[in-house]
Coordinates of C-alpha atoms in Angstrom, one line a residue:
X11 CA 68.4 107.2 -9.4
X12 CA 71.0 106.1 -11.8
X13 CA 70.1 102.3 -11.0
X14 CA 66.2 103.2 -12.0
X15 CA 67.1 105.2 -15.2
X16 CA 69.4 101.7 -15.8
X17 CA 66.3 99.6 -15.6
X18 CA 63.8 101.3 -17.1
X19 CA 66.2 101.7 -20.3
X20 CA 66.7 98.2 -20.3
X21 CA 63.1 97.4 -20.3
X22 CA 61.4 99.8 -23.1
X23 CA 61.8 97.7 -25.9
X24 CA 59.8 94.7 -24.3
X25 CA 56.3 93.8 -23.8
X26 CA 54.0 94.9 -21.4
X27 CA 53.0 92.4 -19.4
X28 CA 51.3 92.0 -16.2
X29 CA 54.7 90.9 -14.3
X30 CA 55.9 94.2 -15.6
X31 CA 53.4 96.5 -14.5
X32 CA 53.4 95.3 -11.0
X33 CA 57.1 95.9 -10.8
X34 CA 56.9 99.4 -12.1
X35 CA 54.1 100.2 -9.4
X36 CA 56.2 98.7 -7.3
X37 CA 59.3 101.0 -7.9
X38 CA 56.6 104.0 -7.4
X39 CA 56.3 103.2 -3.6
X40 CA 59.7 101.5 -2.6
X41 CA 63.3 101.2 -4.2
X42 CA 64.4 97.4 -5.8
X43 CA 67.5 95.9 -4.6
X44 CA 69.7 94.8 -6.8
X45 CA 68.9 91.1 -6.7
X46 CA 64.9 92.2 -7.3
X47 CA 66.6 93.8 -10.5
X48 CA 68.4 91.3 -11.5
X49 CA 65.3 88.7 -11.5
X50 CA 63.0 91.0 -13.5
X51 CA 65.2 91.7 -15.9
X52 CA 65.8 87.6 -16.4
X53 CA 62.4 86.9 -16.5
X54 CA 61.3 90.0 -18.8
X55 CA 64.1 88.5 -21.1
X56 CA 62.7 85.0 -21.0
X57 CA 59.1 85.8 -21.8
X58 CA 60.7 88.3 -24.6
X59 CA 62.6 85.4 -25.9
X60 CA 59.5 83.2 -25.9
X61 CA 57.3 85.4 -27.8
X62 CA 60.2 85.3 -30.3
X63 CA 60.6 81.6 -31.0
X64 CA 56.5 81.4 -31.1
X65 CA 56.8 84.0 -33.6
X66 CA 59.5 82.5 -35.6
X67 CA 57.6 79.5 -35.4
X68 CA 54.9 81.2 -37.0
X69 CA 56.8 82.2 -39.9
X70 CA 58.7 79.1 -40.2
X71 CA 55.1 77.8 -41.1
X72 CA 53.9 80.8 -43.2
X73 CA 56.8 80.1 -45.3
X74 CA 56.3 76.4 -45.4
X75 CA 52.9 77.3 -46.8
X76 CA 54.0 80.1 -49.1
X77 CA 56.5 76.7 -50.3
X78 CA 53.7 74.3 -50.8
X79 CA 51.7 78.0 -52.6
X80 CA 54.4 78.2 -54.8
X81 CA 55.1 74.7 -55.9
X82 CA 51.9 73.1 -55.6
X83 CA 49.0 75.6 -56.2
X84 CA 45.5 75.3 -54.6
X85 CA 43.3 73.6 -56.9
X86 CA 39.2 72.6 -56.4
X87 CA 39.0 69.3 -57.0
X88 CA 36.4 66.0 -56.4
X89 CA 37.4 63.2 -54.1
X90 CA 35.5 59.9 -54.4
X91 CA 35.3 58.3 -50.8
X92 CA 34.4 55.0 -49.6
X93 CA 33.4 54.0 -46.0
X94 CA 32.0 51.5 -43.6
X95 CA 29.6 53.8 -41.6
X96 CA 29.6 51.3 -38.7
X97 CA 31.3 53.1 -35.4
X98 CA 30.6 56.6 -37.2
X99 CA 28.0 59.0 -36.2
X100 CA 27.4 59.8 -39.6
X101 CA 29.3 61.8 -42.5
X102 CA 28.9 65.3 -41.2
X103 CA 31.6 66.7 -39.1
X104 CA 30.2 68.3 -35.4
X105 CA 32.8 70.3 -34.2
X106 CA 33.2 70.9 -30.4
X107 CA 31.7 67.2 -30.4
X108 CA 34.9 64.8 -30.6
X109 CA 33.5 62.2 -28.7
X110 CA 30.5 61.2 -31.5
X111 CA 33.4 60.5 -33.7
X112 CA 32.2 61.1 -37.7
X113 CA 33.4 60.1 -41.0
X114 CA 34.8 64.0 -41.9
X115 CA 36.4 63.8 -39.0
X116 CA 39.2 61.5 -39.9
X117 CA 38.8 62.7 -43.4
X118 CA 40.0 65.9 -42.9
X119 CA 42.5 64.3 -40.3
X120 CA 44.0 62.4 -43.0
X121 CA 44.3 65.5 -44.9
X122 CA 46.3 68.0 -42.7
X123 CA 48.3 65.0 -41.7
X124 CA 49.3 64.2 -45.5
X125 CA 50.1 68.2 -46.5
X126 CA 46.9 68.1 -48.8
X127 CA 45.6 71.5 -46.2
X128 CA 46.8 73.9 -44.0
X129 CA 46.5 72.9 -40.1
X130 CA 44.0 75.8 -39.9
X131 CA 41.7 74.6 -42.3
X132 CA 40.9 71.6 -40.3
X133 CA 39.7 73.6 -37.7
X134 CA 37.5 76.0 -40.4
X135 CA 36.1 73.6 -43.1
X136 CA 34.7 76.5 -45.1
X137 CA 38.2 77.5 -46.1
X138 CA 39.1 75.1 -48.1
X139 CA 35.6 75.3 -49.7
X140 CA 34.6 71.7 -48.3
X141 CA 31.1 70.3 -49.3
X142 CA 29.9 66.3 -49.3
X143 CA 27.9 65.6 -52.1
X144 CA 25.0 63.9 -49.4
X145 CA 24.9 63.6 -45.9
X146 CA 24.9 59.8 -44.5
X147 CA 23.3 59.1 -41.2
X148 CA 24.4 57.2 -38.1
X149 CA 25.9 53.5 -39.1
X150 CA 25.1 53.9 -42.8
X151 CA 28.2 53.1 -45.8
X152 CA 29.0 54.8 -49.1
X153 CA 30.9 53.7 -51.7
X154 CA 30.6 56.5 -54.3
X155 CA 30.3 59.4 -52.0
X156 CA 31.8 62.7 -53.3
X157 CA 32.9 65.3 -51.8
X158 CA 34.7 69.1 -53.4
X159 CA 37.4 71.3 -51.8
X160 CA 40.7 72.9 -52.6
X161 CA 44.0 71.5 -51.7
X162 CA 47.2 71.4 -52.7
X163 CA 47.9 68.9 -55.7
X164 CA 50.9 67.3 -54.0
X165 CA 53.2 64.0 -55.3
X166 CA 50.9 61.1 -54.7
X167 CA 48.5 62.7 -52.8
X168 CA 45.9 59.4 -53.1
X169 CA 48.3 57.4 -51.3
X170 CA 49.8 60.2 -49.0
X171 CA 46.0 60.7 -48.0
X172 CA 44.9 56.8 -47.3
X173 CA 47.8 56.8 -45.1
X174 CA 46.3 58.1 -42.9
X175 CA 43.0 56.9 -42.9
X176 CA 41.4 53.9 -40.8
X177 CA 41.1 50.7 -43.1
X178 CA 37.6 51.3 -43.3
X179 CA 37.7 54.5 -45.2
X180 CA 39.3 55.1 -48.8
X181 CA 39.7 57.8 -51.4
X182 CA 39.2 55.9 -54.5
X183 CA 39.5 58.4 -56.4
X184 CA 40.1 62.3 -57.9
X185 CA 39.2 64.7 -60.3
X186 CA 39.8 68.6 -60.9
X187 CA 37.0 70.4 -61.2
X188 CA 35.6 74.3 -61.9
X189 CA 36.6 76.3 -59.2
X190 CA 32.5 77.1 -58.7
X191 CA 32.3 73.5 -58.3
X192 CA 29.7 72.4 -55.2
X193 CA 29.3 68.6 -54.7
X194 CA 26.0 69.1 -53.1
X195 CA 24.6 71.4 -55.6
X196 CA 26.2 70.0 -58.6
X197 CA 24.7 67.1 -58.2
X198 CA 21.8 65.8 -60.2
X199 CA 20.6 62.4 -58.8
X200 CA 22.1 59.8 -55.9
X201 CA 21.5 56.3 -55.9
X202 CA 21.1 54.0 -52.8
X203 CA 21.0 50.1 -52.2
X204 CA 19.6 48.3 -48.8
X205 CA 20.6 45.1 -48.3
X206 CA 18.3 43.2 -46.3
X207 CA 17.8 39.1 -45.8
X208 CA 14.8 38.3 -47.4
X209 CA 13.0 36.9 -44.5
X210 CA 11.7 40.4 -44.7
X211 CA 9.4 39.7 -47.0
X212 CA 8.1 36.5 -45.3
X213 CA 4.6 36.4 -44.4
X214 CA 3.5 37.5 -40.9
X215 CA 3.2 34.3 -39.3
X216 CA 6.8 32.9 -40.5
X217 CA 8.6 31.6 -37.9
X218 CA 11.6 33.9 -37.8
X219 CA 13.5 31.6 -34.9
X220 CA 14.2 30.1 -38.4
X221 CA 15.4 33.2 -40.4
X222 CA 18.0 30.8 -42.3
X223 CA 15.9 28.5 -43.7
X224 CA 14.0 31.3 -45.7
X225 CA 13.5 32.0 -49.3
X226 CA 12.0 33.9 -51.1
X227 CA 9.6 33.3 -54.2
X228 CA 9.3 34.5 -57.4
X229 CA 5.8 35.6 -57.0
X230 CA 6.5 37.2 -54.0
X231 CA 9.6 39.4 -55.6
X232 CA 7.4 40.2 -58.3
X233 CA 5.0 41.8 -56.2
X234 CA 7.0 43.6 -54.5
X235 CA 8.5 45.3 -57.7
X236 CA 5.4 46.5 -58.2
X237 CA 4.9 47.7 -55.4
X238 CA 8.4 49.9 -55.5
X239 CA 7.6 50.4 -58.9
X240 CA 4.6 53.0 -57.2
X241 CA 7.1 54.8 -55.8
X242 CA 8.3 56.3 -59.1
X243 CA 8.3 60.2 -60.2
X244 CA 7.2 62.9 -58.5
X245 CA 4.8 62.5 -54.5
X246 CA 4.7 64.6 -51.6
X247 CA 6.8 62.8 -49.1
X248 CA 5.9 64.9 -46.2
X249 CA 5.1 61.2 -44.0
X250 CA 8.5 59.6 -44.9
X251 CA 10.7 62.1 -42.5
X252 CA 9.8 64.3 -39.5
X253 CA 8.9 67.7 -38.9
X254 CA 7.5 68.3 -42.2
X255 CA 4.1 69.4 -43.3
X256 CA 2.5 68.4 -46.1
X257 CA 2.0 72.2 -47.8
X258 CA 6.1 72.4 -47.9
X259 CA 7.3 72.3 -51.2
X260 CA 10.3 70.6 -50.3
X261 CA 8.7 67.3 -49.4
X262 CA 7.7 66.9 -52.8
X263 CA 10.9 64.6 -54.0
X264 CA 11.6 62.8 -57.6
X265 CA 11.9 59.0 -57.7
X266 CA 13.5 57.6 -61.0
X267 CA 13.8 53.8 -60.5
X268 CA 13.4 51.5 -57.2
X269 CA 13.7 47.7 -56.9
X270 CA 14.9 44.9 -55.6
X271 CA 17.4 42.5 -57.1
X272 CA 17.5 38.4 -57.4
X273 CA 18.3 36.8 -53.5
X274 CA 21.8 35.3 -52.9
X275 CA 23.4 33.6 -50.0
X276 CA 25.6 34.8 -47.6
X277 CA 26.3 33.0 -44.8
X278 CA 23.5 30.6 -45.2
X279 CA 21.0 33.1 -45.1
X280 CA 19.2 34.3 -47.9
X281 CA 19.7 38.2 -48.6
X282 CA 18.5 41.2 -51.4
X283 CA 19.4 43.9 -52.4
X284 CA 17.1 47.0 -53.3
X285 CA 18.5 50.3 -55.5
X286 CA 16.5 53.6 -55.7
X287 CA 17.7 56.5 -57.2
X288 CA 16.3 59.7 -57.1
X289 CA 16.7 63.2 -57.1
X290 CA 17.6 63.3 -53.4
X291 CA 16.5 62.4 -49.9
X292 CA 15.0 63.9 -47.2
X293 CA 16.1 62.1 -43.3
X294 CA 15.0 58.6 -43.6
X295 CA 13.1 58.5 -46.7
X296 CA 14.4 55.7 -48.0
X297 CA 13.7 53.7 -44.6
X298 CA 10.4 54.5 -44.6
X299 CA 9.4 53.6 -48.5
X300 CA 11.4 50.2 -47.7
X301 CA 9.2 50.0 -44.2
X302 CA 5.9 50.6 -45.6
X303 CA 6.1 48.1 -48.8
X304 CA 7.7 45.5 -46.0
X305 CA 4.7 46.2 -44.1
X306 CA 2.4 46.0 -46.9
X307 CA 3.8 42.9 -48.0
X308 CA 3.5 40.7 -44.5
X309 CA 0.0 41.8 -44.2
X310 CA -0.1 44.3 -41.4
X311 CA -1.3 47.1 -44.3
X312 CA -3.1 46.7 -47.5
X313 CA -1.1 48.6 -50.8
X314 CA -3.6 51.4 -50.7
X315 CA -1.8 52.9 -47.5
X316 CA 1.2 54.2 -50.2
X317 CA -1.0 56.4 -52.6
X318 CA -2.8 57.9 -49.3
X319 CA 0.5 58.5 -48.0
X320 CA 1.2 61.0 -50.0
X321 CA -2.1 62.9 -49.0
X322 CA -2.6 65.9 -46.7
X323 CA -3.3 63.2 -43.7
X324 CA -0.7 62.4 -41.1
X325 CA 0.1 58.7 -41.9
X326 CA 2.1 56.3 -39.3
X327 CA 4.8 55.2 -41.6
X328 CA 7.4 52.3 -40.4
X329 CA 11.2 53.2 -41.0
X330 CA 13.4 49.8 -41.7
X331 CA 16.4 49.8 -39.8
X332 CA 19.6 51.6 -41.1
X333 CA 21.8 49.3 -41.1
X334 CA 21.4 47.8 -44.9
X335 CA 21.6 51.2 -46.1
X336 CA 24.6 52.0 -48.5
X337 CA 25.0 55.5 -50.8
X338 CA 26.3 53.5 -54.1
X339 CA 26.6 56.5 -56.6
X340 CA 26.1 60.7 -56.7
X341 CA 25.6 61.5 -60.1
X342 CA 26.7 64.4 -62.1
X343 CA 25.0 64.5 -65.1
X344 CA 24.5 68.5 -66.1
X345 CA 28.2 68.9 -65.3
X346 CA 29.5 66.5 -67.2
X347 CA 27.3 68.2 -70.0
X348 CA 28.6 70.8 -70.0
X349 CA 31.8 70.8 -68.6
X350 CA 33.1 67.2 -69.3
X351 CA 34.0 68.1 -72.9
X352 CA 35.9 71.5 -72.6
X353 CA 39.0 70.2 -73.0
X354 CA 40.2 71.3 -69.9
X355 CA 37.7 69.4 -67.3
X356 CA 37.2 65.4 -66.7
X357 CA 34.0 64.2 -66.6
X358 CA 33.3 63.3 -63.1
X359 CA 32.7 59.2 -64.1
X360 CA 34.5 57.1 -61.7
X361 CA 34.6 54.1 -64.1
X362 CA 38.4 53.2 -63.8
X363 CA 37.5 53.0 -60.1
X364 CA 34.8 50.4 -60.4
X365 CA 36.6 46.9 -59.3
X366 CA 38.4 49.2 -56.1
X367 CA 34.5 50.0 -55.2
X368 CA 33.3 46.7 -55.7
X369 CA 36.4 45.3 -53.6
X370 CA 35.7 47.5 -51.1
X371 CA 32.1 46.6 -51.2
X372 CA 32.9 43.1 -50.9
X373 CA 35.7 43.7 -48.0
X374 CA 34.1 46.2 -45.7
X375 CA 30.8 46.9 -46.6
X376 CA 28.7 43.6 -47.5
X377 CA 30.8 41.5 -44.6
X378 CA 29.8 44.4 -41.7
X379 CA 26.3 44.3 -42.6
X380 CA 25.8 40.4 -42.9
X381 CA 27.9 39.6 -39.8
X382 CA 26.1 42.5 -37.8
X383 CA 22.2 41.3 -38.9
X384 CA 22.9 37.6 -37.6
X385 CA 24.4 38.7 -35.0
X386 CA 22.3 41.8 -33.6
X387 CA 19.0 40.6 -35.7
X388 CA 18.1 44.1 -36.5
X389 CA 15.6 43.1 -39.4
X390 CA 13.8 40.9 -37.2
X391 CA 13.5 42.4 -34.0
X392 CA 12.4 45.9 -36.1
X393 CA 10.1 43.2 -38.1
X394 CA 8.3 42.5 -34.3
X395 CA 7.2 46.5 -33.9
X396 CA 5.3 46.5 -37.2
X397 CA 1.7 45.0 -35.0
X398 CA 1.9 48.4 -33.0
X399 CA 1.4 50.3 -36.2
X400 CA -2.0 51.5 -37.3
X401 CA -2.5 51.9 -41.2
X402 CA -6.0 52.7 -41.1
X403 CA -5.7 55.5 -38.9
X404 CA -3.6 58.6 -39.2
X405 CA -0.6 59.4 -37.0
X406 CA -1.7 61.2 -34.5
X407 CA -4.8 58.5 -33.8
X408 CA -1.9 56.0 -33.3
X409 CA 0.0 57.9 -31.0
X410 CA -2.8 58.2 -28.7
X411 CA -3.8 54.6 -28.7
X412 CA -0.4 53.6 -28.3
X413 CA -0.7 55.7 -24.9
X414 CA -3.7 54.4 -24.0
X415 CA -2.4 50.7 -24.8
X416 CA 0.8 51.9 -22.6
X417 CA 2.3 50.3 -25.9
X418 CA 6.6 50.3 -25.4
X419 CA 7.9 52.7 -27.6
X420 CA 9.8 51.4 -31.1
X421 CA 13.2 51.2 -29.8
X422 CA 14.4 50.5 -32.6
X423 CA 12.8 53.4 -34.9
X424 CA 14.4 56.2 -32.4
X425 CA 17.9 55.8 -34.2
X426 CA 20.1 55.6 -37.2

């Protein structure tokens, strides 16, 4: 009896555990020797002194933080990012989805890695109040995207940060901002360029086995100015995405300026270069305004096919590959009104970062999508599918031809 009094004194001040239980039924129906005894008290003591170091290692952290609290306080800021989207599954983070690896992903890798975030807050975006200023799809580049959250102002942070990162992705760039600040709200207008060889624009019966030797005319550029030019202020863009209907109010977008710029050589092929801005996008809108005028312009649709596209009818609307596709700029403008000249806020202009964009541009960006096109030929396989389309008819009449034709699916339309 005095061995059990013994033993249970020794083990009241530790956890219950499962091990534990089972040994106290066991004393119930049959006396431990003293070698039993001896074994649960080691092993009581081990798993005690276990739960001890995790919890020491716990504050050992909570005080590291409460360190980095006290001498560098949490602050909202703006980070200006710059990326090669090719590899990535897009901007936005998927968690519970690690093998479609995305740009946030190794974003916010880089930033518990540097000490910019608690470890937690990798794991649960939302505290550390993180928003992208847009969303890039599959294989597109940026290089002026935007993105807000808090972290902790520490020595060098830019470099601390890029560290960390893969080549092909940079911070540029940052600003402190309001703490109400919300780079996807905040944010006025977003321009885009597509970079695309020319051959494009050739007419329908251009031999493309000779995409190199292309170039394109003046009258021809013209044109097609104009034809972007169509494209400007306000239409109901319910045929340039999916899943929308044509009485939503949110397919009704604002275009402020599209075009394309002077060709230029790369490679020995012939390439352009269109920039839209706008109010923002819906899921490959820009694509599809680039795919229709394309279309319009080799003949396979006449011009009036972009004014009834923006009826009430379902119309079959091409979308260009993504590969050209490039997020050049978010723009900030009602901010900066108002909070750019408080004295205490910068106005979120990232002109001192303007030759590290363009070098990036010219390192990572430009070279990924002119080695990829003459390589893959994206342009002009996609440029093959435009004969299955149907302009005259709506949607839903070209879906069931294309059934009854046994037509092959657009391969190359089903991604990003």
């Amino acid at each position: 009896m005095l061995q059990v009094r013994t033993l249970f004194s020794a083990l009241v001040d530790c956890r219950r555990n499962g091990a534990l239980f089972k040994f106290l039924c066991t004393m119930t129906s049959e006396a431990p020797t003293d070698q039993q005894t001896a074994k649960l008290l080691k092993r009581t003591n081990e798993q005690s002194g276990d739960s001890a170091e995790v919890d020491n290692k716990r504050i050992k952290v909570d005080e590291e933080h409460t360190e980095n609290e006290r001498k560098y306080p949490k602050k909202k800021v703006a980070l200006l990012l710059a990326y090669s989207g090719k590899g990535y599954y897009g901007m936005q983070r998927n968690p519970g989805t690690s093998q479609f690896r995305t740009i946030e992903d190794d974003l916010v890798s880089a930033l518990v890695k540097s000490g910019c975030i608690p470890g937690n807050h990798g794991d649960d975006m939302k505290k550390m109040s993180f928003q992208r200023c847009a969303r890039t799809d599959k294989g597109v580049s940026a290089a002026g995207q935007v993105v807000s959250l808090k972290v902790w102002l520490i020595e060098d942070i830019l470099e601390k940060i890029n560290e960390h990162l893969p080549p092909q992705i940079r911070v540029l760039g940052l600003k402190r901002v309001t703490q109400g600040f919300n780079s996807k709200n905040n944010c006025d207008a977003r321009t885009y360029s597509y970079m695309l060889p020319t051959v494009a624009f050739s007419p329908k019966d251009y031999d493309v086995g000779n995409v190199a030797a292309f170039r394109l005319q003046t009258e021809t550029l013209q044109r097609v100015n104009r034809l972007f030019s169509l494209y400007k202020g306000t239409h109901n863009f319910h045929n340039f995405t999916s899943q929308k209907a044509p009485s939503d109010p949110s397919a009704r977008r604002y275009i402020t300026e599209m075009s394309c710029g002077e060709p230029f050589i790369r490679n020995n092929c012939e390439f352009a270069v269109i920039n839209v801005r706008g109010q923002s996008f819906m899921l490959h809108q820009i694509r599809k305004m680039i795919g229709l005028v394309i279309a319009v312009i080799k003949g396979y649709a006449q011009e009036k096919v972009i004014e009834r596209s923006w009826g009430e009818e379902k119309v079959d609307v091409p979308k260009a590959p993504g590969l050209g596709l490039v997020l050049e700029m978010v723009h900030f403008d009602r901010y900066n009104k108002r909070f750019g000249g408080d004295g205490l806020h910068e106005r979120l202009e990232w002109d001192q970062q303007t030759e590290a964009i363009k070098a990036f541009k010219e390192a990572y960006i430009y070279p990924t999508i002119v080695e990829t096109e003459l390589q893959e030929g994206s342009m002009v396989s996609w440029m093959s599918t435009l004969p299955i389309h149907d302009f005259k008819a709506t949607a839903a009449e070209t879906r069931d031809n294309n059934d009854q034709k046994q037509i092959i699916p657009d391969e190359g339309n089903n991604s990003d």
